[in-house]
CSV table of N, CA and C in Angstrom, one decimal:
chain,number,residue,atom,x,y,z
A,1,UNK,N,-67.0,29.0,-121.8
A,1,UNK,CA,-66.0,30.1,-121.8
A,1,UNK,C,-66.7,31.4,-122.2
A,2,UNK,N,-66.4,32.4,-121.5
A,2,UNK,CA,-67.0,33.7,-121.8
A,2,UNK,C,-66.4,34.4,-123.0
A,3,UNK,N,-67.2,34.8,-123.9
A,3,UNK,CA,-66.7,35.5,-125.1
A,3,UNK,C,-66.3,36.9,-124.7
A,4,UNK,N,-65.2,37.5,-125.2
A,4,UNK,CA,-64.8,38.9,-124.8
A,4,UNK,C,-65.8,39.9,-125.4
A,5,UNK,N,-66.0,41.0,-124.7
A,5,UNK,CA,-66.8,42.1,-125.2
A,5,UNK,C,-65.8,43.0,-125.9
A,6,UNK,N,-66.1,43.3,-127.2
A,6,UNK,CA,-65.2,44.1,-128.0
A,6,UNK,C,-65.9,45.4,-128.4
A,7,UNK,N,-65.3,46.5,-127.9
A,7,UNK,CA,-65.8,47.9,-128.3
A,7,UNK,C,-65.4,48.2,-129.7
A,8,UNK,N,-66.4,48.4,-130.6
A,8,UNK,CA,-66.1,48.7,-132.0
A,8,UNK,C,-66.0,50.3,-132.1
A,9,UNK,N,-64.8,50.7,-132.4
A,9,UNK,CA,-64.5,52.1,-132.6
A,9,UNK,C,-64.3,52.4,-134.0
A,10,UNK,N,-65.2,53.2,-134.6
A,10,UNK,CA,-65.1,53.6,-136.0
A,10,UNK,C,-65.9,54.9,-136.2
A,11,UNK,N,-65.6,55.5,-137.3
A,11,UNK,CA,-66.2,56.9,-137.6
A,11,UNK,C,-67.7,56.8,-137.7
A,12,UNK,N,-68.4,57.9,-137.3
A,12,UNK,CA,-69.8,58.0,-137.5
A,12,UNK,C,-70.2,59.2,-138.3
A,13,UNK,N,-69.8,60.4,-137.8
A,13,UNK,CA,-70.1,61.6,-138.5
A,13,UNK,C,-69.6,61.7,-139.9
A,14,UNK,N,-70.1,62.6,-140.6
A,14,UNK,CA,-69.7,62.8,-142.0
A,14,UNK,C,-70.6,62.0,-142.9
A,15,UNK,N,-70.1,60.9,-143.4
A,15,UNK,CA,-70.8,60.0,-144.3
A,15,UNK,C,-71.6,59.0,-143.4
A,16,UNK,N,-72.7,59.6,-142.8
A,16,UNK,CA,-73.4,58.9,-141.7
A,16,UNK,C,-73.9,57.5,-142.2
A,17,UNK,N,-74.6,57.4,-143.3
A,17,UNK,CA,-75.2,56.2,-143.7
A,17,UNK,C,-74.2,55.1,-144.0
A,18,UNK,N,-73.1,55.5,-144.8
A,18,UNK,CA,-72.1,54.5,-145.1
A,18,UNK,C,-71.3,54.1,-143.9
A,19,UNK,N,-71.1,55.1,-143.0
A,19,UNK,CA,-70.4,54.8,-141.7
A,19,UNK,C,-71.2,53.8,-140.8
A,20,UNK,N,-72.5,53.9,-140.8
A,20,UNK,CA,-73.3,53.0,-140.1
A,20,UNK,C,-73.2,51.6,-140.7
A,21,UNK,N,-73.3,51.6,-142.1
A,21,UNK,CA,-73.2,50.3,-142.7
A,21,UNK,C,-71.8,49.6,-142.5
A,22,UNK,N,-70.8,50.4,-142.5
A,22,UNK,CA,-69.4,49.9,-142.2
A,22,UNK,C,-69.4,49.4,-140.7
A,23,UNK,N,-69.9,50.1,-139.8
A,23,UNK,CA,-69.9,49.7,-138.4
A,23,UNK,C,-70.6,48.4,-138.2
A,24,UNK,N,-71.7,48.2,-138.9
A,24,UNK,CA,-72.4,46.9,-138.9
A,24,UNK,C,-71.5,45.8,-139.4
A,25,UNK,N,-70.8,46.1,-140.5
A,25,UNK,CA,-69.9,45.1,-141.1
A,25,UNK,C,-68.8,44.8,-140.1
A,26,UNK,N,-68.3,45.8,-139.4
A,26,UNK,CA,-67.2,45.5,-138.4
A,26,UNK,C,-67.8,44.7,-137.3
A,27,UNK,N,-69.0,44.9,-136.9
A,27,UNK,CA,-69.6,44.1,-135.8
A,27,UNK,C,-69.7,42.6,-136.3
A,28,UNK,N,-70.1,42.4,-137.5
A,28,UNK,CA,-70.2,41.1,-138.1
A,28,UNK,C,-68.8,40.4,-138.0
A,29,UNK,N,-67.7,41.2,-138.4
A,29,UNK,CA,-66.4,40.6,-138.3
A,29,UNK,C,-66.0,40.3,-136.9
A,30,UNK,N,-66.3,41.1,-135.9
A,30,UNK,CA,-66.0,40.8,-134.5
A,30,UNK,C,-66.7,39.6,-134.1
A,31,UNK,N,-68.0,39.4,-134.4
A,31,UNK,CA,-68.7,38.2,-134.1
A,31,UNK,C,-68.1,37.0,-134.7
A,32,UNK,N,-67.5,37.1,-135.9
A,32,UNK,CA,-66.9,36.0,-136.6
A,32,UNK,C,-65.6,35.6,-135.9
A,33,UNK,N,-65.1,36.4,-135.0
A,33,UNK,CA,-63.9,36.2,-134.2
A,33,UNK,C,-64.2,35.6,-132.9
A,34,UNK,N,-65.4,35.1,-132.7
A,34,UNK,CA,-65.8,34.5,-131.4
A,34,UNK,C,-65.8,35.5,-130.3
A,35,UNK,N,-66.2,36.7,-130.6
A,35,UNK,CA,-66.3,37.8,-129.6
A,35,UNK,C,-67.7,38.5,-129.8
A,36,UNK,N,-68.0,39.3,-128.8
A,36,UNK,CA,-69.3,40.0,-128.8
A,36,UNK,C,-69.0,41.5,-129.1
A,37,UNK,N,-69.5,42.0,-130.3
A,37,UNK,CA,-69.3,43.4,-130.6
A,37,UNK,C,-70.2,44.3,-129.8
A,38,UNK,N,-69.6,45.4,-129.4
A,38,UNK,CA,-70.4,46.4,-128.7
A,38,UNK,C,-70.1,47.7,-129.5
A,39,UNK,N,-71.1,48.2,-130.2
A,39,UNK,CA,-71.0,49.4,-131.1
A,39,UNK,C,-72.0,50.4,-130.7
A,40,UNK,N,-71.7,51.2,-129.6
A,40,UNK,CA,-72.7,52.2,-129.2
A,40,UNK,C,-73.2,53.1,-130.3
A,41,UNK,N,-72.3,53.5,-131.2
A,41,UNK,CA,-72.8,54.4,-132.3
A,41,UNK,C,-73.8,53.8,-133.2
A,42,UNK,N,-73.9,52.5,-133.3
A,42,UNK,CA,-75.0,51.9,-134.0
A,42,UNK,C,-76.3,51.9,-133.2
A,43,UNK,N,-76.2,51.6,-131.9
A,43,UNK,CA,-77.4,51.6,-131.1
A,43,UNK,C,-77.9,53.0,-130.7
A,44,UNK,N,-77.0,53.9,-130.3
A,44,UNK,CA,-77.5,55.2,-129.8
A,44,UNK,C,-78.1,56.0,-130.9
A,45,UNK,N,-77.6,55.8,-132.2
A,45,UNK,CA,-78.2,56.6,-133.3
A,45,UNK,C,-79.6,56.2,-133.6
A,46,UNK,N,-80.1,55.1,-133.0
A,46,UNK,CA,-81.5,54.7,-133.2
A,46,UNK,C,-82.4,55.6,-132.5
A,47,UNK,N,-81.9,56.3,-131.4
A,47,UNK,CA,-82.8,57.2,-130.6
A,47,UNK,C,-82.2,58.6,-130.4
A,48,UNK,N,-81.0,58.8,-130.7
A,48,UNK,CA,-80.3,60.1,-130.6
A,48,UNK,C,-80.0,60.6,-132.0
A,49,UNK,N,-80.1,61.9,-132.2
A,49,UNK,CA,-79.8,62.6,-133.4
A,49,UNK,C,-78.4,63.1,-133.4
A,50,UNK,N,-77.5,62.5,-134.2
A,50,UNK,CA,-76.1,62.9,-134.3
A,50,UNK,C,-76.0,64.3,-134.8
A,51,UNK,N,-77.0,64.8,-135.5
A,51,UNK,CA,-76.9,66.2,-136.0
A,51,UNK,C,-77.2,67.3,-135.0
A,52,UNK,N,-77.7,66.9,-133.8
A,52,UNK,CA,-77.9,67.8,-132.7
A,52,UNK,C,-76.8,67.7,-131.7
A,53,UNK,N,-76.1,68.8,-131.5
A,53,UNK,CA,-74.8,68.7,-130.7
A,53,UNK,C,-75.0,68.1,-129.3
A,54,UNK,N,-76.1,68.5,-128.7
A,54,UNK,CA,-76.3,68.0,-127.3
A,54,UNK,C,-76.5,66.5,-127.3
A,55,UNK,N,-77.3,66.0,-128.3
A,55,UNK,CA,-77.5,64.6,-128.4
A,55,UNK,C,-76.3,63.8,-128.8
A,56,UNK,N,-75.5,64.4,-129.7
A,56,UNK,CA,-74.2,63.8,-130.1
A,56,UNK,C,-73.3,63.7,-128.9
A,57,UNK,N,-73.2,64.7,-128.1
A,57,UNK,CA,-72.4,64.7,-126.9
A,57,UNK,C,-72.8,63.7,-125.9
A,58,UNK,N,-74.2,63.5,-125.7
A,58,UNK,CA,-74.7,62.5,-124.8
A,58,UNK,C,-74.3,61.1,-125.3
A,59,UNK,N,-74.5,60.9,-126.6
A,59,UNK,CA,-74.1,59.6,-127.2
A,59,UNK,C,-72.6,59.3,-127.0
A,60,UNK,N,-71.8,60.3,-127.2
A,60,UNK,CA,-70.3,60.1,-127.0
A,60,UNK,C,-70.0,59.7,-125.5
A,61,UNK,N,-70.7,60.5,-124.6
A,61,UNK,CA,-70.5,60.2,-123.1
A,61,UNK,C,-71.0,58.8,-122.7
A,62,UNK,N,-72.1,58.4,-123.2
A,62,UNK,CA,-72.7,57.1,-122.9
A,62,UNK,C,-71.7,56.0,-123.5
A,63,UNK,N,-71.2,56.3,-124.7
A,63,UNK,CA,-70.3,55.3,-125.3
A,63,UNK,C,-69.1,55.1,-124.5
A,64,UNK,N,-68.5,56.2,-123.9
A,64,UNK,CA,-67.3,56.1,-123.1
A,64,UNK,C,-67.6,55.3,-121.8
A,65,UNK,N,-68.8,55.5,-121.3
A,65,UNK,CA,-69.2,54.6,-120.1
A,65,UNK,C,-69.3,53.2,-120.5
A,66,UNK,N,-69.8,52.9,-121.7
A,66,UNK,CA,-69.9,51.5,-122.1
A,66,UNK,C,-68.5,50.9,-122.4
A,67,UNK,N,-67.6,51.7,-122.9
A,67,UNK,CA,-66.2,51.3,-123.2
A,67,UNK,C,-65.6,50.7,-121.9
A,68,UNK,N,-65.9,51.2,-120.8
A,68,UNK,CA,-65.4,50.8,-119.5
A,68,UNK,C,-65.7,49.3,-119.2
A,69,UNK,N,-66.8,48.8,-119.7
A,69,UNK,CA,-67.1,47.4,-119.4
A,69,UNK,C,-66.6,46.4,-120.4
A,70,UNK,N,-66.0,46.9,-121.5
A,70,UNK,CA,-65.5,46.1,-122.6
A,70,UNK,C,-64.1,45.5,-122.3
A,71,UNK,N,-63.8,44.4,-122.9
A,71,UNK,CA,-62.5,43.8,-122.6
A,71,UNK,C,-61.4,44.4,-123.5
A,72,UNK,N,-61.8,44.7,-124.7
A,72,UNK,CA,-60.8,45.3,-125.7
A,72,UNK,C,-61.5,46.3,-126.5
A,73,UNK,N,-60.7,47.1,-127.2
A,73,UNK,CA,-61.1,48.1,-128.2
A,73,UNK,C,-60.5,47.8,-129.5
A,74,UNK,N,-61.4,47.6,-130.5
A,74,UNK,CA,-60.9,47.4,-131.9
A,74,UNK,C,-61.2,48.6,-132.7
A,75,UNK,N,-60.2,49.3,-133.3
A,75,UNK,CA,-60.4,50.5,-134.1
A,75,UNK,C,-60.4,50.1,-135.6
A,76,UNK,N,-61.4,50.6,-136.3
A,76,UNK,CA,-61.5,50.3,-137.7
A,76,UNK,C,-61.4,51.5,-138.6
A,77,UNK,N,-60.8,51.4,-139.7
A,77,UNK,CA,-60.7,52.4,-140.7
A,77,UNK,C,-59.4,53.2,-140.6
A,78,UNK,N,-59.1,54.0,-141.7
A,78,UNK,CA,-57.8,54.7,-141.7
A,78,UNK,C,-57.9,56.1,-141.2
A,79,UNK,N,-59.1,56.6,-141.0
A,79,UNK,CA,-59.3,58.0,-140.4
A,79,UNK,C,-59.7,57.9,-139.0
A,80,UNK,N,-59.1,58.6,-138.1
A,80,UNK,CA,-59.4,58.6,-136.7
A,80,UNK,C,-60.1,59.9,-136.4
A,81,UNK,N,-61.4,59.9,-136.1
A,81,UNK,CA,-62.2,61.1,-135.8
A,81,UNK,C,-61.9,61.6,-134.4
A,82,UNK,N,-62.4,62.8,-134.1
A,82,UNK,CA,-62.2,63.3,-132.8
A,82,UNK,C,-62.8,62.4,-131.7
A,83,UNK,N,-64.0,61.9,-132.0
A,83,UNK,CA,-64.7,61.0,-131.1
A,83,UNK,C,-63.9,59.8,-130.8
A,84,UNK,N,-63.4,59.2,-131.9
A,84,UNK,CA,-62.5,58.0,-131.8
A,84,UNK,C,-61.3,58.3,-131.0
A,85,UNK,N,-60.7,59.4,-131.1
A,85,UNK,CA,-59.5,59.8,-130.3
A,85,UNK,C,-59.8,59.8,-128.8
A,86,UNK,N,-61.0,60.3,-128.5
A,86,UNK,CA,-61.5,60.2,-127.1
A,86,UNK,C,-61.6,58.8,-126.6
A,87,UNK,N,-62.2,57.9,-127.4
A,87,UNK,CA,-62.4,56.5,-127.1
A,87,UNK,C,-61.0,55.8,-126.9
A,88,UNK,N,-60.1,56.1,-127.8
A,88,UNK,CA,-58.8,55.5,-127.8
A,88,UNK,C,-58.0,56.0,-126.5
A,89,UNK,N,-58.1,57.2,-126.2
A,89,UNK,CA,-57.5,57.8,-125.1
A,89,UNK,C,-58.0,57.1,-123.8
A,90,UNK,N,-59.3,57.0,-123.7
A,90,UNK,CA,-59.9,56.3,-122.5
A,90,UNK,C,-59.4,54.9,-122.4
A,91,UNK,N,-59.4,54.2,-123.5
A,91,UNK,CA,-59.0,52.8,-123.5
A,91,UNK,C,-57.6,52.7,-123.0
A,92,UNK,N,-56.7,53.6,-123.4
A,92,UNK,CA,-55.3,53.6,-122.9
A,92,UNK,C,-55.3,53.9,-121.4
A,93,UNK,N,-56.1,54.8,-120.9
A,93,UNK,CA,-56.2,55.2,-119.5
A,93,UNK,C,-56.6,53.9,-118.7
A,94,UNK,N,-57.5,53.1,-119.3
A,94,UNK,CA,-58.1,52.0,-118.6
A,94,UNK,C,-57.2,50.7,-118.9
A,95,UNK,N,-56.1,50.9,-119.6
A,95,UNK,CA,-55.2,49.8,-119.9
A,95,UNK,C,-55.9,48.6,-120.7
A,96,UNK,N,-56.8,49.0,-121.6
A,96,UNK,CA,-57.6,48.1,-122.4
A,96,UNK,C,-56.7,47.8,-123.6
A,97,UNK,N,-56.6,46.5,-124.1
A,97,UNK,CA,-55.9,46.2,-125.3
A,97,UNK,C,-56.6,46.9,-126.5
A,98,UNK,N,-55.8,47.4,-127.4
A,98,UNK,CA,-56.4,48.2,-128.5
A,98,UNK,C,-55.8,47.5,-129.8
A,99,UNK,N,-56.6,47.1,-130.7
A,99,UNK,CA,-56.2,46.6,-132.0
A,99,UNK,C,-56.7,47.5,-133.1
A,100,UNK,N,-56.0,47.6,-134.2
A,100,UNK,CA,-56.3,48.4,-135.3
A,100,UNK,C,-56.5,47.6,-136.6
A,101,UNK,N,-57.6,48.0,-137.3
A,101,UNK,CA,-57.9,47.3,-138.6
A,101,UNK,C,-58.2,48.3,-139.6
A,102,UNK,N,-58.0,47.9,-140.9
A,102,UNK,CA,-58.5,48.8,-142.0
A,102,UNK,C,-59.9,48.6,-142.3
A,103,UNK,N,-60.5,49.2,-143.3
A,103,UNK,CA,-61.9,49.1,-143.6
A,103,UNK,C,-62.3,47.7,-144.0
A,104,UNK,N,-61.3,46.9,-144.4
A,104,UNK,CA,-61.6,45.5,-144.9
A,104,UNK,C,-61.4,44.5,-143.7
A,105,UNK,N,-61.2,45.1,-142.5
A,105,UNK,CA,-61.0,44.2,-141.3
A,105,UNK,C,-59.7,43.5,-141.3
A,106,UNK,N,-58.7,44.0,-142.0
A,106,UNK,CA,-57.3,43.5,-142.0
A,106,UNK,C,-56.5,44.2,-140.9
A,107,UNK,N,-55.7,43.5,-140.1
A,107,UNK,CA,-55.0,44.1,-139.1
A,107,UNK,C,-54.0,45.2,-139.6
A,108,UNK,N,-53.9,46.2,-138.8
A,108,UNK,CA,-52.9,47.3,-139.2
A,108,UNK,C,-51.9,47.4,-138.1
A,109,UNK,N,-50.7,47.8,-138.5
A,109,UNK,CA,-49.7,48.2,-137.5
A,109,UNK,C,-49.9,49.7,-137.2
A,110,UNK,N,-49.9,50.0,-135.9
A,110,UNK,CA,-50.1,51.4,-135.6
A,110,UNK,C,-48.9,52.2,-135.9
A,111,UNK,N,-49.1,53.3,-136.7
A,111,UNK,CA,-48.0,54.1,-137.1
A,111,UNK,C,-47.7,55.3,-136.1
A,112,UNK,N,-48.8,55.7,-135.4
A,112,UNK,CA,-48.7,56.9,-134.5
A,112,UNK,C,-49.1,56.5,-133.1
A,113,UNK,N,-48.2,56.3,-132.3
A,113,UNK,CA,-48.5,55.9,-130.9
A,113,UNK,C,-49.1,57.1,-130.1
A,114,UNK,N,-49.2,58.3,-130.6
A,114,UNK,CA,-49.8,59.4,-129.9
A,114,UNK,C,-51.3,59.3,-129.9
A,115,UNK,N,-51.9,58.4,-130.7
A,115,UNK,CA,-53.3,58.3,-130.7
A,115,UNK,C,-53.9,58.0,-129.4
């Protein structure tokens, strides 16, 4: 049986090092759910500099391309960044299932459907 590809949507900018650590933890959680985590912001930051606007934009655009091949989008954390809003919007346009979790990977009920 094919494991689903899960796009991990979580903050990156701001508290970069802690956000990278959190994203890795979210990936571990996804893998514990018999799914394959796809976290472009973990991978792309290995060779793109998020502090350089052009490279950040390139990373965001490549991430949106990757989102298209994923089966679902899982959103982590209580803060939705501008980049995350773009990812959620595309997921809706593509009719991808979207699940929301807090920083401890506990399911959340979506309060704002405008996301």
